[in-house]
mmCIF file of N, CA and C in Angstrom:
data_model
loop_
_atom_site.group_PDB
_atom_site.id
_atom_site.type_symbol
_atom_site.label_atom_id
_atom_site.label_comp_id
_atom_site.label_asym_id
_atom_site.label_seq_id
_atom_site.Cartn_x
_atom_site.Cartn_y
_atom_site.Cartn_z
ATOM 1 N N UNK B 1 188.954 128.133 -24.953
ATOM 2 C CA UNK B 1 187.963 127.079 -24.873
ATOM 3 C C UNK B 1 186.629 127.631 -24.373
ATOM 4 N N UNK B 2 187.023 128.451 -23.258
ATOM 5 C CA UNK B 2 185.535 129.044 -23.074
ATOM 6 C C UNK B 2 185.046 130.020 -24.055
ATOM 7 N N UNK B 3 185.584 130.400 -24.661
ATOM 8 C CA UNK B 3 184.802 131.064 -26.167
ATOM 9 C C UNK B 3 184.355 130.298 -27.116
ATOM 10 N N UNK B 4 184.883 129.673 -27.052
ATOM 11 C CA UNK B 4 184.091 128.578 -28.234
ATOM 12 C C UNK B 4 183.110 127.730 -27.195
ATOM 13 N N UNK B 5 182.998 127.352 -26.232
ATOM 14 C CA UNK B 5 181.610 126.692 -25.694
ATOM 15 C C UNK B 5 180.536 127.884 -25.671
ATOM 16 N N UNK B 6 180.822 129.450 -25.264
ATOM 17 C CA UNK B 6 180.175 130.809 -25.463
ATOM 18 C C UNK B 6 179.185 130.568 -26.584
ATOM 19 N N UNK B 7 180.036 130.527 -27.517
ATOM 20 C CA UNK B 7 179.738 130.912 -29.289
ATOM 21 C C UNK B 7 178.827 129.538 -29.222
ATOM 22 N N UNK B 8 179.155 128.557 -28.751
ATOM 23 C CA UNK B 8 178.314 127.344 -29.179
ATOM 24 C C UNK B 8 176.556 127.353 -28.357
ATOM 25 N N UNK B 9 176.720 127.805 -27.332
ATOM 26 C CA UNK B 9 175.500 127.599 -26.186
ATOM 27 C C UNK B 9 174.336 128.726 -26.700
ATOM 28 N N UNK B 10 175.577 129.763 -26.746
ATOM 29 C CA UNK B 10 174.864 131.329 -28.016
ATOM 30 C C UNK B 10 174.405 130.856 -29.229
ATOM 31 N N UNK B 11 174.967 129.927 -30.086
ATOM 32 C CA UNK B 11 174.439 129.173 -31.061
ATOM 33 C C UNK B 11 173.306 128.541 -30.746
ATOM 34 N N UNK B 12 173.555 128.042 -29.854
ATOM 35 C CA UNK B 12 171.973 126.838 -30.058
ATOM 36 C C UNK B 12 170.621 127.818 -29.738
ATOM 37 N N UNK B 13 170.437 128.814 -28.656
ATOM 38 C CA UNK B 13 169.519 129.528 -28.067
ATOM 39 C C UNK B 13 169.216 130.027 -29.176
ATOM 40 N N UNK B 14 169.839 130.996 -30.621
ATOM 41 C CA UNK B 14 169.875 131.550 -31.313
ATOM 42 C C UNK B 14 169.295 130.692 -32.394
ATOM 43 N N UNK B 15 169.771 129.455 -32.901
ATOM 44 C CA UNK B 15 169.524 129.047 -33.756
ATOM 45 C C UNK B 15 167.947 128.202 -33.787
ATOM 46 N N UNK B 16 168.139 127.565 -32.358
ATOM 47 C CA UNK B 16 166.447 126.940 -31.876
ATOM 48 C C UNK B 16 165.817 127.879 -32.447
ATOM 49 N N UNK B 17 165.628 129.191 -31.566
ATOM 50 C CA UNK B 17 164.711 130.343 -32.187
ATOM 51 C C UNK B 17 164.417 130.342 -33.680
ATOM 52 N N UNK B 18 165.328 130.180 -34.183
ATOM 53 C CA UNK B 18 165.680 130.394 -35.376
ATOM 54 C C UNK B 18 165.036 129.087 -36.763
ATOM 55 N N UNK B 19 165.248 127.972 -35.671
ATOM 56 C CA UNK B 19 164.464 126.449 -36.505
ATOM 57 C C UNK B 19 163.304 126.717 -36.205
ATOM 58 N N UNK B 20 162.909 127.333 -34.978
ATOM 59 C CA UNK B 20 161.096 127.345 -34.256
ATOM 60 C C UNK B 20 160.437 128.672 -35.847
ATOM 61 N N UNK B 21 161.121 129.427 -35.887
ATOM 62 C CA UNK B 21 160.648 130.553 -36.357
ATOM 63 C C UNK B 21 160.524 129.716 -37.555
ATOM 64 N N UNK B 22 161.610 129.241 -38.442
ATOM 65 C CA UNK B 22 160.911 128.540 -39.718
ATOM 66 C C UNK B 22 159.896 127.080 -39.747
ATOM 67 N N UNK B 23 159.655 126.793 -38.543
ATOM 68 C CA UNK B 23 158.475 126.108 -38.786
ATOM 69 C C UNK B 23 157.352 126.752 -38.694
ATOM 70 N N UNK B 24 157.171 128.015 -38.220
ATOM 71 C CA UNK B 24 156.298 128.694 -37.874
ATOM 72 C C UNK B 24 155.786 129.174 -39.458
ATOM 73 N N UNK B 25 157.200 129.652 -39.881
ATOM 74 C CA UNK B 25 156.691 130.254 -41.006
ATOM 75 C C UNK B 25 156.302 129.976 -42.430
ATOM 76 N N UNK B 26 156.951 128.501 -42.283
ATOM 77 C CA UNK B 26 157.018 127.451 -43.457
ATOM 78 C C UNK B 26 155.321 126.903 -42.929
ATOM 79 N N UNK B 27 154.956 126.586 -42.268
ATOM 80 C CA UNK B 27 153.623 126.100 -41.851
ATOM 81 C C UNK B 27 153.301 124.898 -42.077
ATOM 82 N N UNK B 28 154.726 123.926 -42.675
ATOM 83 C CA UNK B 28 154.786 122.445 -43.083
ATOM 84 C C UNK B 28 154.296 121.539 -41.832
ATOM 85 N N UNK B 29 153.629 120.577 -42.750
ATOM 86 C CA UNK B 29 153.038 119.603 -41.351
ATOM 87 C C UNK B 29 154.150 118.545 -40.902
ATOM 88 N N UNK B 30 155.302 118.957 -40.563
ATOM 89 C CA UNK B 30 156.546 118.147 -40.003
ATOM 90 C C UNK B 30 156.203 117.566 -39.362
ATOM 91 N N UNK B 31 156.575 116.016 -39.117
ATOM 92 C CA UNK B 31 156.254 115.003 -38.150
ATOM 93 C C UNK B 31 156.925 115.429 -36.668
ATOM 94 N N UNK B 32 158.264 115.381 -37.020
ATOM 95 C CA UNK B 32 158.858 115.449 -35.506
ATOM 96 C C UNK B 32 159.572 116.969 -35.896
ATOM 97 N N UNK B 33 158.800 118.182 -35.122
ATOM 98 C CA UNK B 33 158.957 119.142 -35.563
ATOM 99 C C UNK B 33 160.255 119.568 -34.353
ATOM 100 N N UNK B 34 160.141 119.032 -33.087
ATOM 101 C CA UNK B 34 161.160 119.408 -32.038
ATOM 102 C C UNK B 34 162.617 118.867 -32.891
ATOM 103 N N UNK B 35 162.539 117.594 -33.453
ATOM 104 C CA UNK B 35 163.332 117.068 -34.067
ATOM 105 C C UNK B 35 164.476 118.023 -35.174
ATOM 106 N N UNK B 36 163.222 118.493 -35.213
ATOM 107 C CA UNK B 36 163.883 119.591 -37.183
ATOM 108 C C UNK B 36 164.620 120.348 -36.005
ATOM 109 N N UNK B 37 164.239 121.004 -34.975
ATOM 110 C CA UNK B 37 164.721 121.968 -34.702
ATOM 111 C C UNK B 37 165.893 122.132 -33.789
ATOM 112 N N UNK B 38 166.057 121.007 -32.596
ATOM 113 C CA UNK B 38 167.508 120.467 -32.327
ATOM 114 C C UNK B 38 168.116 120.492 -33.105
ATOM 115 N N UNK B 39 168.061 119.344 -34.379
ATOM 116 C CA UNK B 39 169.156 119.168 -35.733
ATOM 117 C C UNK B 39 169.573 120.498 -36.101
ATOM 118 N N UNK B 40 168.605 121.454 -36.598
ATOM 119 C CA UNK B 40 169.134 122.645 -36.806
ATOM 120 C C UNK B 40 170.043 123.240 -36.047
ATOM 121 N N UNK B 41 169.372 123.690 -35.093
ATOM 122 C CA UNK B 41 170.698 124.491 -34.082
ATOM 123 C C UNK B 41 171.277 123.841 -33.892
ATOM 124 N N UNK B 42 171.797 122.455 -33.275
ATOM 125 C CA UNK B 42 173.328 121.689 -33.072
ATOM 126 C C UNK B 42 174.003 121.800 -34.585
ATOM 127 N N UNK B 43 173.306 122.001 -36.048
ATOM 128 C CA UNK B 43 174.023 121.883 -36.704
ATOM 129 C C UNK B 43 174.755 122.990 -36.780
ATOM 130 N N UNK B 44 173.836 123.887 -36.623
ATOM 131 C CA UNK B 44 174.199 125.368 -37.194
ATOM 132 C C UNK B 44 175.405 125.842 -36.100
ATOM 133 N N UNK B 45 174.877 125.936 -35.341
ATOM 134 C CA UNK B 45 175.957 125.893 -33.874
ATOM 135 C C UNK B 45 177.105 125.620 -33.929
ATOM 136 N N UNK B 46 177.309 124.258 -34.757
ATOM 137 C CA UNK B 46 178.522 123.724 -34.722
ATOM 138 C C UNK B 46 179.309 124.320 -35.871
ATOM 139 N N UNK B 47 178.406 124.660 -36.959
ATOM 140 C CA UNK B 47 178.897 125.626 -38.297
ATOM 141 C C UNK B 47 179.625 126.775 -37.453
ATOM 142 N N UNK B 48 178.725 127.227 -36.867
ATOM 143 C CA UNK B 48 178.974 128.530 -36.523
ATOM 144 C C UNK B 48 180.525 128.576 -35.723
ATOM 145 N N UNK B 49 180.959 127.707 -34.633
ATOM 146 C CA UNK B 49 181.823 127.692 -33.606
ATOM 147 C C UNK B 49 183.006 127.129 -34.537
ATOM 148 N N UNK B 50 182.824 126.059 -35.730
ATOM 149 C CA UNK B 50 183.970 125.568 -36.390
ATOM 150 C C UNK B 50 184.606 126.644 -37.737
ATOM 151 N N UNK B 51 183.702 127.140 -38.749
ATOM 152 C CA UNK B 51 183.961 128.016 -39.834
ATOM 153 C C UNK B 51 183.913 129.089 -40.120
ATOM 154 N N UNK B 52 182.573 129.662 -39.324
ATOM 155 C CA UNK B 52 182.295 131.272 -39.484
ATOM 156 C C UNK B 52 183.023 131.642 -38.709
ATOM 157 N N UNK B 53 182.985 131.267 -37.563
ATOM 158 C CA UNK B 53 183.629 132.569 -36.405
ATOM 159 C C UNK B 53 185.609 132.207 -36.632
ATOM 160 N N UNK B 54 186.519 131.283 -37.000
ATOM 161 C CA UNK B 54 187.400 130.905 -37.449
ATOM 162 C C UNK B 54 187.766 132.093 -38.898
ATOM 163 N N UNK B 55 186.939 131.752 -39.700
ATOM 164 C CA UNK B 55 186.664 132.722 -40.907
ATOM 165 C C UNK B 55 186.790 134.369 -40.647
ATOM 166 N N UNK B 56 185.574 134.658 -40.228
ATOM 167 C CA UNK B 56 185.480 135.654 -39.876
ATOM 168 C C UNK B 56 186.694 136.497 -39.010
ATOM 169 N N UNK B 57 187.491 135.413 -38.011
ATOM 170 C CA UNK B 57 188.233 136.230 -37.545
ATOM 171 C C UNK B 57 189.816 136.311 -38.338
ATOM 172 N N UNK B 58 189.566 135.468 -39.378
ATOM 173 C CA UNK B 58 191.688 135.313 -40.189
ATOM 174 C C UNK B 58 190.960 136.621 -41.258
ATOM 175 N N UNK B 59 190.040 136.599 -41.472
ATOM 176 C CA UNK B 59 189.651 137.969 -42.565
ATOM 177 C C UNK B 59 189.772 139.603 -41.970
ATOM 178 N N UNK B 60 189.460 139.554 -40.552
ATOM 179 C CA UNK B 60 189.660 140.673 -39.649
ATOM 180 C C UNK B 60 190.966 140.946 -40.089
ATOM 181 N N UNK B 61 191.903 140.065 -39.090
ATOM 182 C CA UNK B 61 193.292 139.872 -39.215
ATOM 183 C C UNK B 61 193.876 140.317 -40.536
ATOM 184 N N UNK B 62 193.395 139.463 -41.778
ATOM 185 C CA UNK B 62 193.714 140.041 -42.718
ATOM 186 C C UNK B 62 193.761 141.393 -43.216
ATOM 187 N N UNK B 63 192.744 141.990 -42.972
ATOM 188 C CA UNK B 63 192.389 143.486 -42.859
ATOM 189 C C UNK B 63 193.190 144.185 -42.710
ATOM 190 N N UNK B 64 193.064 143.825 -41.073
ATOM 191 C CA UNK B 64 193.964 145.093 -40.051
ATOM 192 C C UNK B 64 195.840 145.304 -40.674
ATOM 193 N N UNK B 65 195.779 143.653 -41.478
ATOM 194 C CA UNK B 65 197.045 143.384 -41.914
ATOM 195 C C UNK B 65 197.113 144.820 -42.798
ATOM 196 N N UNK B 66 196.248 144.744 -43.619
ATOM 197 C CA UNK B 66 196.420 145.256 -45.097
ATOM 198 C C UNK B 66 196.030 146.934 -45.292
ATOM 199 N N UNK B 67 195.473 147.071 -43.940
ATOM 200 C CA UNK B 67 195.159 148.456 -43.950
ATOM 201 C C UNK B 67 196.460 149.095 -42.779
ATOM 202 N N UNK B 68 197.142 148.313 -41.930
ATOM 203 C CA UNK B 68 198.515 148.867 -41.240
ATOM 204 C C UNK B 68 199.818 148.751 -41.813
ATOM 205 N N UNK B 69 199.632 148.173 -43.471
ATOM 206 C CA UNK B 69 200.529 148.769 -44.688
ATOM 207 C C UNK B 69 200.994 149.990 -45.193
#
C-alpha cells in the first residue's frame, strides 16, 4: 500500500510539472489553466499507479520467466 500511495504522490509532482510544461508550451489561452493541470496529474497519476506500473511489472515477471527457461 505504501508503494502505490509512493507511485501516486510521485505521480502527481511529476505529472503537474508535466501539465504546467504543456501549457507553457502549447501557449493556449486556457481559461482555468490550474484546472487543466490538477485534472492532468490526478489523471495521469492514477493511470500510472492502476495500469502502467501493474503492466510493467507482470511483463518483467514475464521475462525473467522466459529467459530462466
Amino acid at each position: 500500500m505504501k508503494e502505490k500511495a509512493g507511485h501516486f504522490v510521485g505521480g502527481l509532482v511529476l505529472y503537474g510539472l508535466g501539465g504546467y510544461l504543456i501549457i507553457l508550451a502549447t501557449d493556449k489561452d486556457i481559461a482555468n489553466k490550474w484546472q487543466f493541470i490538477v485534472f492532468w496529474a490526478v489523471s495521469m497519476a492514477l493511470v500510472d499507479v492502476f495500469l502502467i506500473t501493474p503492466l510493467r511489472k507482470k511483463l518483467a515477471a514475464k521475462k525473467a520467466a522466459k529467459q530462466q527457461q
